[in-house]
Structures are given as C-alpha cells and as structure tokens.
PDB file of C-alpha atoms in Angstrom:
ATOM      1  CA  MET F   1     159.132   8.761 -54.165  1.00 94.00           C
ATOM      2  CA  GLU F   2     158.401  10.917 -57.205  1.00 98.00           C
ATOM      3  CA  ARG F   3     159.884  14.264 -58.154  1.00 98.00           C
ATOM      4  CA  VAL F   4     157.133  16.618 -59.325  1.00 98.00           C
ATOM      5  CA  GLU F   5     159.080  19.910 -59.619  1.00 98.00           C
ATOM      6  CA  HIS F   6     162.694  20.572 -60.619  1.00 98.00           C
ATOM      7  CA  ARG F   7     164.051  24.099 -61.052  1.00 98.00           C
ATOM      8  CA  ALA F   8     167.571  25.517 -61.212  1.00 98.00           C
ATOM      9  CA  CYS F   9     168.092  28.133 -58.493  1.00 98.00           C
ATOM     10  CA  PHE F  10     171.262  29.972 -57.351  1.00 98.00           C
ATOM     11  CA  GLY F  11     173.515  27.238 -58.680  1.00 98.00           C
ATOM     12  CA  GLY F  12     171.496  24.491 -56.999  1.00 98.00           C
ATOM     13  CA  TRP F  13     168.093  22.892 -57.438  1.00 98.00           C
ATOM     14  CA  GLN F  14     164.700  23.646 -55.978  1.00 98.00           C
ATOM     15  CA  ASP F  15     162.727  20.412 -56.132  1.00 98.00           C
ATOM     16  CA  VAL F  16     159.403  19.115 -54.864  1.00 98.00           C
ATOM     17  CA  TYR F  17     158.750  15.421 -54.222  1.00 98.00           C
ATOM     18  CA  GLN F  18     155.768  13.355 -53.192  1.00 98.00           C
ATOM     19  CA  HIS F  19     155.891  10.075 -51.314  1.00 98.00           C
ATOM     20  CA  ALA F  20     153.638   7.657 -49.479  1.00 98.00           C
ATOM     21  CA  SER F  21     153.953   8.420 -45.768  1.00 98.00           C
ATOM     22  CA  ALA F  22     153.569   5.431 -43.477  1.00 98.00           C
ATOM     23  CA  THR F  23     153.294   7.753 -40.464  1.00 98.00           C
ATOM     24  CA  LEU F  24     150.451   9.829 -41.877  1.00 98.00           C
ATOM     25  CA  GLY F  25     148.784   7.186 -44.026  1.00 98.00           C
ATOM     26  CA  CYS F  26     148.590   9.403 -47.083  1.00 98.00           C
ATOM     27  CA  VAL F  27     150.655  10.836 -49.924  1.00 98.00           C
ATOM     28  CA  MET F  28     152.717  13.810 -48.760  1.00 98.00           C
ATOM     29  CA  ARG F  29     154.705  16.468 -50.567  1.00 98.00           C
ATOM     30  CA  PHE F  30     157.892  18.146 -49.435  1.00 98.00           C
ATOM     31  CA  ALA F  31     160.155  20.712 -51.042  1.00 98.00           C
ATOM     32  CA  ILE F  32     163.944  20.458 -50.884  1.00 98.00           C
ATOM     33  CA  TYR F  33     166.511  23.019 -51.931  1.00 98.00           C
ATOM     34  CA  LEU F  34     169.890  21.434 -52.681  1.00 98.00           C
ATOM     35  CA  PRO F  35     172.679  24.047 -52.826  1.00 98.00           C
ATOM     36  CA  PRO F  36     175.489  23.776 -55.376  1.00 98.00           C
ATOM     37  CA  GLN F  37     177.797  22.246 -52.730  1.00 98.00           C
ATOM     38  CA  ALA F  38     175.547  19.174 -52.644  1.00 97.00           C
ATOM     39  CA  GLY F  39     176.855  18.301 -56.092  1.00 96.00           C
ATOM     40  CA  HIS F  40     180.200  17.204 -54.608  1.00 97.00           C
ATOM     41  CA  THR F  41     179.739  16.769 -50.838  1.00 97.00           C
ATOM     42  CA  LYS F  42     177.077  16.133 -48.228  1.00 97.00           C
ATOM     43  CA  VAL F  43     175.516  19.229 -46.656  1.00 97.00           C
ATOM     44  CA  PRO F  44     173.587  19.873 -43.416  1.00 98.00           C
ATOM     45  CA  VAL F  45     169.821  20.404 -43.449  1.00 98.00           C
ATOM     46  CA  LEU F  46     167.516  23.149 -42.209  1.00 98.00           C
ATOM     47  CA  TYR F  47     163.906  22.027 -41.795  1.00 98.00           C
ATOM     48  CA  TRP F  48     161.335  24.783 -42.303  1.00 98.00           C
ATOM     49  CA  LEU F  49     157.777  24.471 -40.956  1.00 98.00           C
ATOM     50  CA  SER F  50     155.139  26.749 -42.433  1.00 98.00           C
ATOM     51  CA  GLY F  51     152.048  28.249 -40.851  1.00 98.00           C
ATOM     52  CA  LEU F  52     148.273  28.005 -41.086  1.00 98.00           C
ATOM     53  CA  THR F  53     146.806  27.586 -44.602  1.00 97.00           C
ATOM     54  CA  CYS F  54     150.261  26.975 -46.112  1.00 98.00           C
ATOM     55  CA  SER F  55     151.764  24.057 -48.014  1.00 98.00           C
ATOM     56  CA  GLU F  56     155.328  23.221 -49.076  1.00 98.00           C
ATOM     57  CA  GLN F  57     155.057  26.012 -51.651  1.00 98.00           C
ATOM     58  CA  ASN F  58     154.799  29.205 -49.600  1.00 98.00           C
ATOM     59  CA  PHE F  59     158.321  29.331 -48.226  1.00 98.00           C
ATOM     60  CA  ILE F  60     160.107  28.296 -51.414  1.00 98.00           C
ATOM     61  CA  THR F  61     158.313  30.894 -53.539  1.00 98.00           C
ATOM     62  CA  LYS F  62     158.170  33.863 -51.125  1.00 98.00           C
ATOM     63  CA  ALA F  63     161.029  33.823 -48.590  1.00 98.00           C
ATOM     64  CA  GLY F  64     164.011  34.229 -50.915  1.00 98.00           C
ATOM     65  CA  ALA F  65     165.947  31.730 -48.810  1.00 98.00           C
ATOM     66  CA  GLN F  66     167.688  29.830 -51.609  1.00 98.00           C
ATOM     67  CA  ARG F  67     170.254  32.585 -52.138  1.00 98.00           C
ATOM     68  CA  TYR F  68     171.440  32.337 -48.524  1.00 98.00           C
ATOM     69  CA  ALA F  69     171.288  28.553 -48.464  1.00 98.00           C
ATOM     70  CA  ALA F  70     173.549  28.486 -51.513  1.00 98.00           C
ATOM     71  CA  GLU F  71     176.006  30.887 -49.879  1.00 98.00           C
ATOM     72  CA  HIS F  72     176.236  28.778 -46.711  1.00 98.00           C
ATOM     73  CA  GLY F  73     175.975  25.351 -48.296  1.00 98.00           C
ATOM     74  CA  ILE F  74     172.797  24.250 -46.521  1.00 98.00           C
ATOM     75  CA  ALA F  75     169.873  22.201 -47.818  1.00 98.00           C
ATOM     76  CA  ILE F  76     166.379  23.380 -46.854  1.00 98.00           C
ATOM     77  CA  VAL F  77     163.492  20.926 -46.490  1.00 98.00           C
ATOM     78  CA  CYS F  78     159.908  22.195 -46.307  1.00 98.00           C
ATOM     79  CA  PRO F  79     157.162  19.657 -45.553  1.00 98.00           C
ATOM     80  CA  ASP F  80     153.479  20.322 -46.011  1.00 98.00           C
ATOM     81  CA  THR F  81     151.599  21.580 -42.948  1.00 98.00           C
ATOM     82  CA  SER F  82     149.187  18.652 -42.596  1.00 98.00           C
ATOM     83  CA  PRO F  83     148.213  15.314 -44.090  1.00 98.00           C
ATOM     84  CA  ARG F  84     146.273  15.556 -47.355  1.00 98.00           C
ATOM     85  CA  GLY F  85     143.842  13.494 -49.400  1.00 96.00           C
ATOM     86  CA  ASP F  86     140.154  12.624 -49.674  1.00 96.00           C
ATOM     87  CA  ALA F  87     140.351  10.175 -46.770  1.00 96.00           C
ATOM     88  CA  VAL F  88     141.904  12.734 -44.398  1.00 98.00           C
ATOM     89  CA  ALA F  89     139.604  14.432 -41.880  1.00 97.00           C
ATOM     90  CA  ASP F  90     138.988  18.149 -42.318  1.00 97.00           C
ATOM     91  CA  ALA F  91     136.997  20.973 -40.743  1.00 97.00           C
ATOM     92  CA  GLU F  92     135.484  24.266 -41.768  1.00 93.00           C
ATOM     93  CA  GLY F  93     137.721  27.282 -41.282  1.00 94.00           C
ATOM     94  CA  TYR F  94     141.421  27.793 -41.784  1.00 97.00           C
ATOM     95  CA  ASP F  95     142.678  26.928 -38.286  1.00 97.00           C
ATOM     96  CA  LEU F  96     141.759  23.233 -37.972  1.00 98.00           C
ATOM     97  CA  GLY F  97     142.173  20.276 -40.302  1.00 98.00           C
ATOM     98  CA  LYS F  98     143.986  20.360 -43.630  1.00 98.00           C
ATOM     99  CA  GLY F  99     146.619  23.080 -43.665  1.00 98.00           C
ATOM    100  CA  ALA F 100     146.494  23.257 -39.860  1.00 98.00           C
ATOM    101  CA  GLY F 101     148.177  20.149 -38.465  1.00 98.00           C
ATOM    102  CA  PHE F 102     149.869  22.051 -35.607  1.00 98.00           C
ATOM    103  CA  TYR F 103     152.765  19.547 -35.639  1.00 98.00           C
ATOM    104  CA  VAL F 104     151.198  17.342 -32.958  1.00 98.00           C
ATOM    105  CA  ASN F 105     150.385  13.633 -32.792  1.00 98.00           C
ATOM    106  CA  ALA F 106     146.604  13.639 -32.590  1.00 98.00           C
ATOM    107  CA  THR F 107     144.984  11.216 -30.140  1.00 98.00           C
ATOM    108  CA  GLN F 108     141.297  11.931 -30.837  1.00 98.00           C
ATOM    109  CA  ALA F 109     138.971  10.679 -33.565  1.00 98.00           C
ATOM    110  CA  PRO F 110     138.747  11.406 -36.434  1.00 98.00           C
ATOM    111  CA  TRP F 111     142.122  13.138 -36.402  1.00 98.00           C
ATOM    112  CA  ALA F 112     144.317  10.395 -34.936  1.00 98.00           C
ATOM    113  CA  ALA F 113     144.130   8.270 -38.081  1.00 98.00           C
ATOM    114  CA  HIS F 114     146.292  10.703 -40.067  1.00 98.00           C
ATOM    115  CA  TYR F 115     147.338  13.744 -38.015  1.00 98.00           C
ATOM    116  CA  GLN F 116     150.695  12.519 -36.681  1.00 98.00           C
ATOM    117  CA  MET F 117     152.725  15.496 -37.861  1.00 98.00           C
ATOM    118  CA  HIS F 118     155.171  15.523 -34.944  1.00 98.00           C
ATOM    119  CA  ASP F 119     156.425  12.019 -35.711  1.00 98.00           C
ATOM    120  CA  TYR F 120     156.439  12.691 -39.453  1.00 98.00           C
ATOM    121  CA  VAL F 121     158.677  15.746 -39.109  1.00 98.00           C
ATOM    122  CA  ALA F 122     160.859  14.363 -36.326  1.00 98.00           C
ATOM    123  CA  HIS F 123     161.421  10.848 -37.650  1.00 98.00           C
ATOM    124  CA  GLU F 124     160.000   9.738 -41.001  1.00 98.00           C
ATOM    125  CA  LEU F 125     160.881  12.803 -43.081  1.00 98.00           C
ATOM    126  CA  PRO F 126     164.543  13.040 -41.934  1.00 98.00           C
ATOM    127  CA  ALA F 127     164.952   9.323 -42.651  1.00 98.00           C
ATOM    128  CA  VAL F 128     163.640   9.857 -46.185  1.00 98.00           C
ATOM    129  CA  ILE F 129     165.867  12.901 -46.733  1.00 98.00           C
ATOM    130  CA  GLU F 130     169.040  11.312 -45.399  1.00 98.00           C
ATOM    131  CA  ALA F 131     168.506   8.101 -47.395  1.00 98.00           C
ATOM    132  CA  ASN F 132     167.914   9.816 -50.735  1.00 98.00           C
ATOM    133  CA  PHE F 133     169.910  13.060 -50.869  1.00 98.00           C
ATOM    134  CA  ALA F 134     173.482  14.275 -50.388  1.00 98.00           C
ATOM    135  CA  VAL F 135     172.947  15.484 -46.823  1.00 98.00           C
ATOM    136  CA  THR F 136     174.467  14.820 -43.424  1.00 97.00           C
ATOM    137  CA  SER F 137     172.618  14.034 -40.209  1.00 97.00           C
ATOM    138  CA  ALA F 138     173.276  17.580 -38.911  1.00 97.00           C
ATOM    139  CA  ARG F 139     169.839  19.229 -38.619  1.00 98.00           C
ATOM    140  CA  ALA F 140     168.400  22.602 -37.656  1.00 98.00           C
ATOM    141  CA  ILE F 141     164.753  23.659 -37.569  1.00 98.00           C
ATOM    142  CA  SER F 142     162.814  26.881 -38.096  1.00 98.00           C
ATOM    143  CA  GLY F 143     159.301  28.005 -38.915  1.00 98.00           C
ATOM    144  CA  HIS F 144     156.662  30.719 -39.013  1.00 98.00           C
ATOM    145  CA  SER F 145     153.556  31.193 -36.840  1.00 98.00           C
ATOM    146  CA  MET F 146     152.059  27.696 -36.399  1.00 98.00           C
ATOM    147  CA  GLY F 147     155.320  26.456 -37.902  1.00 98.00           C
ATOM    148  CA  GLY F 148     157.288  28.491 -35.389  1.00 98.00           C
ATOM    149  CA  HIS F 149     155.329  26.687 -32.685  1.00 98.00           C
ATOM    150  CA  GLY F 150     156.225  23.428 -34.394  1.00 98.00           C
ATOM    151  CA  ALA F 151     159.922  24.255 -34.651  1.00 98.00           C
ATOM    152  CA  LEU F 152     160.180  25.227 -30.981  1.00 98.00           C
ATOM    153  CA  THR F 153     158.262  22.235 -29.667  1.00 98.00           C
ATOM    154  CA  LEU F 154     160.008  19.703 -31.893  1.00 98.00           C
ATOM    155  CA  ALA F 155     163.395  20.999 -30.769  1.00 98.00           C
ATOM    156  CA  LEU F 156     162.431  21.098 -27.095  1.00 97.00           C
ATOM    157  CA  ARG F 157     160.815  17.638 -27.170  1.00 97.00           C
ATOM    158  CA  ASN F 158     163.671  15.905 -28.992  1.00 97.00           C
ATOM    159  CA  PRO F 159     167.072  16.572 -27.384  1.00 96.00           C
ATOM    160  CA  GLY F 160     169.935  15.827 -29.727  1.00 95.00           C
ATOM    161  CA  LEU F 161     167.843  15.916 -32.900  1.00 97.00           C
ATOM    162  CA  TYR F 162     168.662  19.511 -33.886  1.00 97.00           C
ATOM    163  CA  ARG F 163     171.665  21.781 -33.429  1.00 96.00           C
ATOM    164  CA  SER F 164     169.757  25.069 -33.493  1.00 97.00           C
ATOM    165  CA  VAL F 165     166.226  26.440 -33.701  1.00 98.00           C
ATOM    166  CA  SER F 166     164.669  29.716 -34.793  1.00 98.00           C
ATOM    167  CA  ALA F 167     161.203  31.090 -35.449  1.00 98.00           C
ATOM    168  CA  PHE F 168     159.305  33.969 -36.982  1.00 98.00           C
ATOM    169  CA  SER F 169     156.144  35.090 -35.152  1.00 98.00           C
ATOM    170  CA  PRO F 170     155.718  31.773 -33.338  1.00 98.00           C
ATOM    171  CA  ILE F 171     152.690  30.666 -31.322  1.00 98.00           C
ATOM    172  CA  VAL F 172     154.692  30.212 -28.121  1.00 98.00           C
ATOM    173  CA  ALA F 173     151.856  29.515 -25.650  1.00 98.00           C
ATOM    174  CA  PRO F 174     149.146  27.588 -27.550  1.00 98.00           C
ATOM    175  CA  MET F 175     147.466  26.541 -24.294  1.00 98.00           C
ATOM    176  CA  GLN F 176     146.710  30.222 -23.619  1.00 97.00           C
ATOM    177  CA  VAL F 177     145.520  31.481 -27.029  1.00 98.00           C
ATOM    178  CA  PRO F 178     142.493  30.741 -29.251  1.00 98.00           C
ATOM    179  CA  TRP F 179     144.369  29.088 -32.140  1.00 98.00           C
ATOM    180  CA  GLY F 180     146.065  26.604 -29.851  1.00 98.00           C
ATOM    181  CA  GLN F 181     143.069  25.968 -27.614  1.00 98.00           C
ATOM    182  CA  LYS F 182     140.847  25.112 -30.581  1.00 98.00           C
ATOM    183  CA  ALA F 183     143.429  22.823 -32.201  1.00 98.00           C
ATOM    184  CA  PHE F 184     144.505  21.091 -28.993  1.00 98.00           C
ATOM    185  CA  ALA F 185     140.922  20.418 -27.885  1.00 98.00           C
ATOM    186  CA  ALA F 186     140.197  18.765 -31.233  1.00 98.00           C
ATOM    187  CA  TYR F 187     143.459  16.877 -31.722  1.00 98.00           C
ATOM    188  CA  LEU F 188     144.361  16.031 -28.102  1.00 98.00           C
ATOM    189  CA  GLY F 189     141.041  16.053 -26.218  1.00 98.00           C
ATOM    190  CA  ASP F 190     139.674  17.879 -23.215  1.00 95.00           C
ATOM    191  CA  ASP F 191     142.373  16.841 -20.727  1.00 95.00           C
ATOM    192  CA  VAL F 192     144.476  20.015 -20.756  1.00 95.00           C
ATOM    193  CA  THR F 193     147.294  18.304 -18.872  1.00 94.00           C
ATOM    194  CA  THR F 194     148.161  16.536 -22.126  1.00 96.00           C
ATOM    195  CA  TRP F 195     148.453  19.832 -23.989  1.00 98.00           C
ATOM    196  CA  ALA F 196     151.651  20.880 -22.209  1.00 97.00           C
ATOM    197  CA  GLN F 197     153.724  18.421 -24.240  1.00 97.00           C
ATOM    198  CA  TYR F 198     153.193  20.699 -27.247  1.00 98.00           C
ATOM    199  CA  ASP F 199     153.473  24.082 -25.520  1.00 98.00           C
ATOM    200  CA  ALA F 200     156.877  25.791 -25.826  1.00 98.00           C
ATOM    201  CA  CYS F 201     156.394  27.816 -22.647  1.00 97.00           C
ATOM    202  CA  ALA F 202     155.769  24.644 -20.657  1.00 97.00           C
ATOM    203  CA  LEU F 203     158.510  22.635 -22.364  1.00 97.00           C
ATOM    204  CA  ILE F 204     161.244  25.225 -21.964  1.00 97.00           C
ATOM    205  CA  LYS F 205     160.941  25.115 -18.174  1.00 93.00           C
ATOM    206  CA  ALA F 206     162.221  21.528 -18.107  1.00 90.00           C
ATOM    207  CA  ALA F 207     164.346  21.450 -21.268  1.00 92.00           C
ATOM    208  CA  ALA F 208     167.053  18.779 -21.247  1.00 83.00           C
ATOM    209  CA  GLU F 209     169.376  20.798 -23.492  1.00 92.00           C
ATOM    210  CA  LYS F 210     169.804  24.473 -24.286  1.00 92.00           C
ATOM    211  CA  LEU F 211     169.859  25.040 -28.030  1.00 92.00           C
ATOM    212  CA  PRO F 212     170.561  28.471 -29.525  1.00 87.00           C
ATOM    213  CA  ILE F 213     167.090  29.998 -30.117  1.00 95.00           C
ATOM    214  CA  LEU F 214     166.533  33.055 -32.310  1.00 98.00           C
ATOM    215  CA  ILE F 215     163.040  34.569 -32.575  1.00 98.00           C
ATOM    216  CA  ASP F 216     161.987  37.511 -34.723  1.00 98.00           C
ATOM    217  CA  GLN F 217     158.607  39.113 -34.105  1.00 98.00           C
ATOM    218  CA  GLY F 218     157.047  42.029 -35.963  1.00 98.00           C
ATOM    219  CA  GLU F 219     155.717  44.802 -33.744  1.00 98.00           C
ATOM    220  CA  ALA F 220     152.930  45.531 -36.267  1.00 98.00           C
ATOM    221  CA  ASP F 221     151.814  41.889 -36.414  1.00 98.00           C
ATOM    222  CA  GLU F 222     148.019  41.789 -36.260  1.00 98.00           C
ATOM    223  CA  PHE F 223     148.163  38.573 -34.217  1.00 98.00           C
ATOM    224  CA  LEU F 224     150.771  39.743 -31.706  1.00 98.00           C
ATOM    225  CA  ASP F 225     148.596  40.375 -28.648  1.00 98.00           C
ATOM    226  CA  GLY F 226     145.838  37.848 -29.286  1.00 98.00           C
ATOM    227  CA  GLN F 227     147.619  34.738 -30.571  1.00 98.00           C
ATOM    228  CA  LEU F 228     151.421  35.014 -30.330  1.00 98.00           C
ATOM    229  CA  LYS F 229     152.522  36.646 -27.060  1.00 98.00           C
ATOM    230  CA  PRO F 230     156.298  36.038 -27.450  1.00 98.00           C
ATOM    231  CA  TRP F 231     157.025  37.706 -24.123  1.00 97.00           C
ATOM    232  CA  LEU F 232     155.531  34.667 -22.399  1.00 98.00           C
ATOM    233  CA  LEU F 233     158.272  32.439 -23.826  1.00 98.00           C
ATOM    234  CA  LYS F 234     160.971  34.991 -23.041  1.00 97.00           C
ATOM    235  CA  GLY F 235     159.759  35.151 -19.452  1.00 97.00           C
ATOM    236  CA  ALA F 236     159.693  31.375 -19.093  1.00 97.00           C
ATOM    237  CA  ALA F 237     163.141  31.102 -20.675  1.00 96.00           C
ATOM    238  CA  ASP F 238     164.639  33.777 -18.438  1.00 95.00           C
ATOM    239  CA  ALA F 239     163.185  32.097 -15.351  1.00 95.00           C
ATOM    240  CA  SER F 240     164.773  28.769 -16.280  1.00 93.00           C
ATOM    241  CA  GLY F 241     168.085  30.147 -17.538  1.00 93.00           C
ATOM    242  CA  TYR F 242     167.433  29.187 -21.164  1.00 94.00           C
ATOM    243  CA  PRO F 243     169.074  31.560 -23.678  1.00 92.00           C
ATOM    244  CA  VAL F 244     166.495  33.001 -26.079  1.00 96.00           C
ATOM    245  CA  CYS F 245     167.214  35.938 -28.372  1.00 97.00           C
ATOM    246  CA  LEU F 246     163.864  37.679 -28.982  1.00 98.00           C
ATOM    247  CA  ARG F 247     164.062  40.540 -31.489  1.00 98.00           C
ATOM    248  CA  MET F 248     161.037  42.807 -31.842  1.00 98.00           C
ATOM    249  CA  GLN F 249     161.080  44.314 -35.332  1.00 98.00           C
ATOM    250  CA  PRO F 250     159.357  47.727 -35.722  1.00 98.00           C
ATOM    251  CA  GLY F 251     156.908  48.107 -38.592  1.00 98.00           C
ATOM    252  CA  HIS F 252     156.826  44.448 -39.579  1.00 98.00           C
ATOM    253  CA  ASP F 253     153.647  42.382 -39.768  1.00 98.00           C
ATOM    254  CA  HIS F 254     152.875  38.647 -40.065  1.00 98.00           C
ATOM    255  CA  SER F 255     153.603  38.342 -43.780  1.00 98.00           C
ATOM    256  CA  TYR F 256     156.355  36.841 -45.904  1.00 98.00           C
ATOM    257  CA  TYR F 257     157.689  40.370 -46.468  1.00 98.00           C
ATOM    258  CA  PHE F 258     158.752  40.099 -42.827  1.00 98.00           C
ATOM    259  CA  ILE F 259     160.269  36.660 -43.280  1.00 98.00           C
ATOM    260  CA  ALA F 260     162.153  37.700 -46.416  1.00 98.00           C
ATOM    261  CA  SER F 261     163.627  40.679 -44.552  1.00 98.00           C
ATOM    262  CA  PHE F 262     165.385  38.518 -41.940  1.00 98.00           C
ATOM    263  CA  ILE F 263     165.671  35.023 -43.408  1.00 98.00           C
ATOM    264  CA  GLY F 264     169.311  35.613 -44.307  1.00 98.00           C
ATOM    265  CA  GLU F 265     170.161  36.240 -40.655  1.00 98.00           C
ATOM    266  CA  HIS F 266     168.292  33.114 -39.587  1.00 98.00           C
ATOM    267  CA  ILE F 267     170.106  30.948 -42.108  1.00 98.00           C
ATOM    268  CA  ALA F 268     173.433  32.413 -40.939  1.00 98.00           C
ATOM    269  CA  HIS F 269     172.409  31.568 -37.352  1.00 97.00           C
ATOM    270  CA  HIS F 270     171.779  27.973 -38.337  1.00 97.00           C
ATOM    271  CA  ALA F 271     174.853  27.713 -40.563  1.00 97.00           C
ATOM    272  CA  PHE F 272     177.107  28.685 -37.669  1.00 95.00           C
ATOM    273  CA  ASN F 273     175.622  26.016 -35.421  1.00 95.00           C
ATOM    274  CA  LEU F 274     175.307  23.329 -38.079  1.00 94.00           C
ATOM    275  CA  LYS F 275     178.974  23.607 -38.967  1.00 84.00           C
ATOM    276  CA  SER F 276     180.240  23.817 -35.386  1.00 67.00           C
ATOM    277  CA  VAL F 277     181.641  20.617 -33.935  1.00 51.00           C
TER     278      VAL F 277
END
C-alpha cells in the first residue's frame, strides 16, 4: 500500500492511498480522512460511495465533510467507483464501465474478471482499513446517486456489517430505470431475477435487520422522475414496516452543492449510531 496524497485538514489528515486489490485484480485508490482523535484513539468509520463518472476525489474535494468528521471523531473512507487500469473492460458513455461499477459483483464477460465492487467494498476494503489505520470495526455507509444505490444495497445485503446508512439522490429501483437496466443487463446478464439482489426496493421487503436510513433528495434534481424515483423505496419500506426518513429538499439539484448543504446532518446521523452501544 502506498500513500500518494497527504494533506492537513481540520486538525486531521486527508490522505489518498493506492493498493493492489486481490478482489478486483487491479490497483485501486481510496481516500481516507483521519480526524484529530485518531492520533490518540481508534475511531469509527463512515464509508462513502460516489456516483457515476466519479473517483475517490470528488467527495473529498467538494463535500466539505472533513469539518464535521473532525467534530464527531469519525474517519471517512472513499473508494473509487470502479476497477481501473488498461486491462479492465470499459464501454463508451459515462454509465457503464470505468467510473460506473454500480457496486455489484459482475457475472458476465468481460466484466466479471474485474468488476466485483460489492465484495471489494463489503470485505476487502474494510479489512485493509482496519489493519492499517487507527479505526474500530464500527462502520456506517453513505453515498450519492449510483453510490447511494450502493450504500443502500450493501447495507441491506449484509446484516451486521453497518450500524447506519444514508444516501443523497440514490437510485433506489435500478431494475425499473434506464441507468440500472443498462448496467444490470451488462454486468449480470439477461435473467432479471438475478437483478433483485442489487435493487434496494426488492431487498428492503425482506430485510433481516432495520438500520436507521436517512435519504435526502433534491426536488429540482434533473434525474428525479426518470432515474431516481425515491418514492418507490419509501412505499416499499412503509409496506414492510422499515423506517426510512425521506426528506425532499426544495430547490436542490443533483450536484455537490446539494451534498455540501446537508452532509453535516448525515455525519451527525451516523455519529449517533456509530457511538451507540
């Protein structure tokens, strides 16, 4: 593992590392913010999953989250959104291939060789973080858009792995919208019955645990009606008695201006649950 960025930030350190991922079969980068408290004690971890076209850089440079992480004593880990490298399969367009891993374990060629993002985020990355940094095994997860989809599905698929989950503008029903249908057909194949294992609306109906879920969605989001449809998740959650707090935010769009406006409340949400016994 090699540190490639190291910057002082709000009394802590904003770093970026690269490492050889056995799960993905390529070199991966992740960002980690270590708050000042990590200098003398172990701290819990919030995993952040970014959206289409993003890398580990977008959140750490645009969200303004380090200030709140320092206040609450939480580390934040941001992986890249897909495997990378010359040997990794790619496609034209922004919504499939590099930068668009959709946090699934691909089963179809040529994607299956590297696109195992679910297992990377759920298993390999936490093992790397907990072995090398002053952090506890208490984890929370959040994300934006495709990353919001990833945060919800990872939490719902892995009972006991996280203590809380939140999302900004998540793709909650990928089986029913163009982004998800395109990605799932490529990564998982034509058998749509296999897609449900990565669809939050399907997963929440049979969830084995009920984590605190906070979702913020901008009412002026250009993708709201065509790709996001958060009311579908709220309806599925209400029908199954799963507590979901969905907040529709007037005037806000799909950008990091939106995320920066409410990231402090999301980190407080996770801090409360991460520090509860």
